[in-house]
Short mmCIF file of C-alpha atoms in Angstrom, two decimals:
data_model
loop_
_atom_site.label_atom_id
_atom_site.label_comp_id
_atom_site.label_asym_id
_atom_site.label_seq_id
_atom_site.Cartn_x
_atom_site.Cartn_y
_atom_site.Cartn_z
CA MET Q 1 -0.62 -16.15 -9.90
CA ILE Q 2 0.02 -12.42 -9.68
CA ASN Q 3 -1.17 -10.15 -12.48
CA GLN Q 4 1.80 -9.12 -14.66
CA LYS Q 5 0.50 -5.52 -14.77
CA LEU Q 6 1.08 -5.30 -11.01
CA ILE Q 7 4.65 -6.56 -11.28
CA ASP Q 8 5.35 -4.15 -14.15
CA PHE Q 9 3.92 -1.24 -12.14
CA LEU Q 10 6.20 -2.02 -9.18
CA GLU Q 11 9.25 -2.23 -11.45
CA GLU Q 12 8.48 0.86 -13.56
CA THR Q 13 7.22 3.33 -10.93
CA PRO Q 14 10.03 5.19 -9.13
CA TYR Q 15 8.35 5.50 -5.72
CA ALA Q 16 7.30 1.85 -5.81
CA ARG Q 17 10.90 0.85 -6.54
CA ASN Q 18 12.15 3.07 -3.69
CA TYR Q 19 9.79 1.40 -1.22
CA GLY Q 20 10.79 -2.07 -2.35
CA THR Q 21 7.22 -3.28 -1.85
CA GLU Q 22 6.55 -6.88 -2.84
CA ILE Q 23 3.17 -8.40 -3.69
CA ILE Q 24 2.18 -11.36 -1.54
CA THR Q 25 -1.14 -12.03 -3.29
CA SER Q 26 -3.60 -10.23 -5.52
CA ILE Q 27 -6.57 -12.58 -5.13
CA PRO Q 28 -9.09 -11.91 -3.65
CA GLU Q 29 -7.50 -8.76 -2.16
CA THR Q 30 -4.17 -7.15 -2.90
CA GLU Q 31 -1.73 -7.89 -0.09
CA CYS Q 32 1.87 -6.64 0.06
CA VAL Q 33 4.92 -6.43 2.30
CA THR Q 34 7.34 -3.51 2.58
CA ARG Q 35 10.56 -4.24 4.43
CA TRP Q 36 12.12 -1.72 6.82
CA GLN Q 37 14.84 0.62 5.53
CA ASN Q 38 16.67 3.19 7.67
CA VAL Q 39 15.54 5.97 5.32
CA PHE Q 40 11.95 5.28 6.45
CA THR Q 41 12.72 6.61 9.95
CA GLY Q 42 10.28 9.27 11.09
CA ASN Q 43 11.03 9.38 14.82
CA PRO Q 44 14.61 8.38 15.61
CA LEU Q 45 13.88 8.13 19.35
CA LEU Q 46 11.20 5.50 18.78
CA ARG Q 47 12.86 4.24 15.60
CA ALA Q 48 9.43 4.38 14.00
CA TRP Q 49 8.31 4.54 10.38
CA HIS Q 50 7.63 8.03 9.04
CA GLY Q 51 3.89 8.68 8.70
CA GLY Q 52 4.35 9.80 5.10
CA VAL Q 53 5.93 6.46 4.24
CA VAL Q 54 3.10 4.59 5.96
CA SER Q 55 0.58 6.63 3.99
CA GLY Q 56 2.60 6.05 0.82
CA VAL Q 57 2.47 2.29 1.38
CA LEU Q 58 -1.31 2.54 1.81
CA GLU Q 59 -1.55 4.53 -1.43
CA LEU Q 60 0.68 2.10 -3.31
CA THR Q 61 -1.30 -0.92 -2.16
CA GLY Q 62 -4.56 0.85 -3.05
CA THR Q 63 -3.21 1.69 -6.51
CA LEU Q 64 -2.27 -1.95 -7.06
CA ALA Q 65 -5.78 -3.02 -6.02
CA VAL Q 66 -7.34 -0.65 -8.57
CA ILE Q 67 -4.99 -1.77 -11.34
CA ASN Q 68 -5.81 -5.38 -10.52
CA SER Q 69 -9.59 -4.98 -10.34
CA ALA Q 70 -10.16 -2.37 -13.05
CA LYS Q 71 -7.57 -3.90 -15.42
CA THR Q 72 -6.04 -0.49 -16.10
CA ASN Q 73 -2.76 1.24 -15.34
CA GLU Q 74 -4.39 4.64 -15.55
CA CYS Q 75 -5.48 5.69 -12.09
CA ALA Q 76 -4.70 8.84 -10.18
CA LEU Q 77 -5.15 9.41 -6.47
CA LEU Q 78 -7.88 11.97 -5.79
CA SER Q 79 -7.96 11.75 -2.01
CA ILE Q 80 -6.63 9.77 0.92
CA ASN Q 81 -7.85 9.88 4.50
CA THR Q 82 -5.37 8.08 6.76
CA SER Q 83 -5.98 7.13 10.38
CA TYR Q 84 -2.80 6.36 12.33
CA LEU Q 85 -3.68 3.88 15.07
CA ARG Q 86 -0.30 2.95 16.60
CA PRO Q 87 3.38 3.53 15.83
CA ALA Q 88 4.91 1.42 13.07
CA LEU Q 89 8.15 0.30 14.68
CA GLY Q 90 11.40 0.14 12.74
CA ASP Q 91 13.21 -3.11 11.99
CA LYS Q 92 9.81 -4.71 11.33
CA SER Q 93 8.16 -5.18 7.96
CA LEU Q 94 4.93 -3.41 7.15
CA PHE Q 95 2.19 -5.61 5.71
CA SER Q 96 -0.62 -4.01 3.73
CA ARG Q 97 -3.95 -5.04 2.25
CA ALA Q 98 -6.30 -3.10 -0.01
CA THR Q 99 -9.85 -3.85 -1.07
CA VAL Q 100 -11.75 -2.11 -3.83
CA VAL Q 101 -15.01 -1.09 -2.19
CA ARG Q 102 -16.58 0.34 -5.32
CA SER Q 103 -15.33 0.54 -8.87
CA GLY Q 104 -17.28 2.88 -11.12
CA LYS Q 105 -16.67 4.09 -14.65
CA ARG Q 106 -14.45 6.97 -13.53
CA VAL Q 107 -14.01 6.71 -9.75
CA HIS Q 108 -12.71 3.85 -7.62
CA THR Q 109 -13.08 3.74 -3.82
CA VAL Q 110 -10.55 1.65 -1.87
CA SER Q 111 -10.12 0.65 1.76
CA ALA Q 112 -6.57 -0.15 2.88
CA VAL Q 113 -4.90 -1.25 6.10
CA VAL Q 114 -1.30 -1.78 7.27
CA TRP Q 115 -0.03 -3.84 10.21
CA GLN Q 116 3.14 -5.30 11.62
CA ASN Q 117 2.30 -8.05 14.11
CA SER Q 118 -1.21 -9.08 13.13
CA PRO Q 119 -4.03 -7.82 10.89
CA ASP Q 120 -6.07 -7.71 14.10
CA GLU Q 121 -3.72 -4.96 15.36
CA PRO Q 122 -3.63 -2.45 12.48
CA THR Q 123 -1.01 0.28 12.46
CA ALA Q 124 -2.96 2.54 10.10
CA MET Q 125 -6.04 2.50 7.90
CA ALA Q 126 -7.01 4.61 4.90
CA SER Q 127 -9.92 5.37 2.67
CA LEU Q 128 -8.73 6.25 -0.83
CA THR Q 129 -10.44 7.59 -3.94
CA PHE Q 130 -8.89 7.17 -7.39
CA ALA Q 131 -9.82 8.53 -10.79
CA GLY Q 132 -9.42 6.10 -13.62
CA LYS Q 133 -10.84 4.65 -16.75
#
């Protein structure tokens, strides 16, 4: 069962709607899938996902993890440190997973990863910090 707050967030947030991200599971970690769209093209020669979109998917998945664990819709991204490990190729979905590493009274630390073929071959990883209640 997926938390209704997560579904509402995806439906009500413009950038989440634009990505078309779907939640696969929210227990024990938040896991999502974002399907390829031509507007996500960053390098037309490689037909690869734009790095900003990849980072945006990491942020979105991290936000969903905070909403799910902290039971709040009020969280703002303070920082994101993204490591791009390999190209995210077009025409393939991007899978993402986020884990809340620490959830304090005002700050939440999240680790997130995206992949295409296997979680053992990550495309990018990020460490995110959110402010929230």
